[in-house]
Amino acid sequence: MSTVGEPISRVDGRLKATGRAIYTADTPLADAAHAAIVHSTIANGKTVSIDTGTAEKAPGVLAAFTHRNMPRINPTPKPWSHLHPHGQGYLPLQDEQIHYAGQPIALVVAKTRDQALHAATLVAVEYQAERAVLFNRETAREAVDPPQFLWPVASSVGDAEKGIREGDHKIAQTYTTSDRHHNQMEPHATVAAWDVGGRLTLYETTQHIFGARELISIVLGVPIENITVISHFLGGGFGGKAYVWPHTLLTAVAAKALNQPVRIQLTRAQMYSMVGHQPATIQTIELAADRDGKLTGIRHESTSPTSVFDSYIEYAAIASRHLWRASAGIATNHKVVHVNRNTPTAMRSPHEALGHFALESAMDELAYAAGIDPVKLRLLNDSETDPLSGRPFSTRAIRKCLVEGGARFGWNKRTFAPRSMRDGRYLIGQGVAGAVYTHWRWPAHARVTLKSDGSALLEAGMHELGTGTYTVMQQVVADALGLRPEKVTVRLGDTRLPASHAAIGSATMANAGASVMLAAKAARNKMIELALTGREAPFADSAPDELVVDDGALSLAHRPHKNVNITFAELLARNGMSELVANGNYDPVEEASGPKAVFSFAAVFAEVRVDPDLGLVRLNRLVGAYDPGRIINPKTARSQAIGGITWGVGQALLEQSETDPTTGRYLSRNYSGYLVPTNADIPNLDVMFVGEFDEEASPLGAKGLGELTAVSVAPAIANAVYHATGKRVRDLPITIEKIL
Ligand code: MOS
């Protein structure tokens, strides 16, 4: 009975659709008070006075905190790491300084949420304001070299300058992307409860329960074993819930000070300044190719804004480190500009989704400069080895993505010249872009318990972001144990369970999934052991590899008396066991030290329809061809792809967070001002998976999928817009005024 590979529907679908899934803000704690945050209205300077007197006398108010009475918080650890994941290093309510608009400057706790929100409006603040430094082309000239936090900041292989000098066809352009905000359906929430023994239970909207526990242990000075972090369901994470943000610390500290549970739920507007966002980028690219279109050199540099106190790097140029080969060399670099804003963070395919806009737009420009079909140009520059490390790729089906995706799209019917395709009065354009996405290898642990009734329980500190973790992990256990999926219960999202990694970087299936598979296989082996050597062993004269599991029973694979079997329940009973427990410990090599380079790949084909009078761009259709290794569940995988492509459409055509140049505040802080795609913006999306089992990526054969699917949607659309109109838009999003 093979369950992996089946398009199983969400096991938690009914729970969610009927409102019975308990999200963080729903946590039933009757005696919890509610917190409300007061924000700075200026972007730079300091508070001269904060008067909480009126607020404290307002109905239901229990306490008001400012930097004067807020308990001290330990500094966040430096350097930042995936195990010490602070959202920003500057901690709330610790001094009178103001570094960004929307910075928390006071906290009011009251019996009800309305009382807290009302009282927060009664806090009177006097500021001493200074001019805010904002990100723009002028301040970008003050960019500095940041310290490394994820990958090396700069890279250089061979001699890129020489390759660019000696090329026959050259492109040198600047591409820019806008500030973008997360806007998950579920706003961030925290419920903090301390018990009399000083133990903290934190119900938290987090993609990393163990990281949150570790960080909170450090900054609040609480032993790690005294903290439990719980997250059973998330209404979207997308990187915005990967790290610990100030509202979480405020809530935990207030709950301790008041000796009462406290809850907070950020408003949609608060999600603009209380948690991270994606910073704008200014990227410069130089590409050169020989007469035939083979790349000789690539230079890619990206500059992005960060806060005055942190050095978040948007690693946009990493796209150019791994996608295409260039005979003479490739050089990349990143710089940051410290400005008055909150610290940016990972968001919906960070780094790659921005860098590919520049790289794959430039490749299209090169195709037109050289007169070569854009798909053919990419096939010409395919690489057997990772250009950065020189290691062979474990699997790399980008050629298949380009060829089979192109066939599905009907690329051969496309005419090369811009403005050469029409549908009535509309201009039709078709564009393509390739993509490479990082694969992460992280340790993970899981536990599988076989119960006396023949069912199984999986327990692991994994996360359900809305992606289908409960479902796919159930599948992996069912597959290894030969159980029907509904016989497997999954428990996740609790630090009391075996430790797993952050649900970021599209890494859950390959890594957490591997630990689940190992645990389930260990349980199966223990069952086989019992059947061979236990009490009244039914298969005493057989070898372990002669036994198979199917539908909750063990039987012989290739024997005449094949119909002889024993159920798991019987086997446990016969051995006087109420249950059988097995652990799975997945401990992969670090990605950089693996023998092979592991990446996911894609090719995206987009067709747009442009109204020549209005400059309005509509996506007509899109084919995404993906190589994320082996697919565990085609249904949830396709859903991930549809979601990812939709992000990409937002990035390409709609999403842009503008900052008021005078006040330094984000202008739009809700769905009416900050546009994201709706159903009417998204046509039929055609998704195909062309990858194969990748044993280097994971024992499950899977590589990263979710975020891959948002990458290169924007350049495919931008290239299609060029093909339709002859206009090259090098600034996202592609709005009407840039076409006219
Ligand atoms: Mo993703 S932006 O690594 O949650």
PDB file of C-alpha atoms and ligand atoms in Angstrom, residues 182 207 237-240 242 346-350 437 465 503-506 707, ligand 1:
ATOM      1  CA  HIS A 182       3.376  40.426   4.402  1.00  0.00           C
ATOM      2  CA  GLN A 207       6.989  29.230  12.166  1.00  0.00           C
ATOM      3  CA  GLY A 237       3.574  32.416   7.715  1.00  0.00           C
ATOM      4  CA  PHE A 238       5.558  33.284   4.584  1.00  0.00           C
ATOM      5  CA  GLY A 239       8.622  34.275   6.629  1.00  0.00           C
ATOM      6  CA  GLY A 240       6.788  36.957   8.594  1.00  0.00           C
ATOM      7  CA  ALA A 242       9.745  33.015  11.367  1.00  0.00           C
ATOM      8  CA  ALA A 346      12.226  37.100   5.053  1.00  0.00           C
ATOM      9  CA  MET A 347       9.081  37.325   2.964  1.00  0.00           C
ATOM     10  CA  ARG A 348       7.483  35.026   0.380  1.00  0.00           C
ATOM     11  CA  SER A 349      10.561  33.629  -1.335  1.00  0.00           C
ATOM     12  CA  PRO A 350      12.974  36.211   0.015  1.00  0.00           C
ATOM     13  CA  TYR A 437      15.889  27.915  -5.296  1.00  0.00           C
ATOM     14  CA  LEU A 465       1.399  27.111   8.172  1.00  0.00           C
ATOM     15  CA  ALA A 503       9.141  25.873   8.957  1.00  0.00           C
ATOM     16  CA  ILE A 504      10.972  28.229   6.638  1.00  0.00           C
ATOM     17  CA  GLY A 505      12.935  27.948   3.431  1.00  0.00           C
ATOM     18  CA  SER A 506      10.476  25.387   2.017  1.00  0.00           C
ATOM     19  CA  GLU A 707       8.737  29.230  -2.268  1.00  0.00           C
TER      20      GLU A 707
HETATM   21 MO1  MOS B   1       9.983  31.503   4.031  1.00  0.00          MO
HETATM   22  S1  MOS B   1      10.074  33.543   3.549  1.00  0.00           S
HETATM   23  O1  MOS B   1      11.580  31.034   4.366  1.00  0.00           O
HETATM   24  O2  MOS B   1       8.890  31.392   5.382  1.00  0.00           O
END
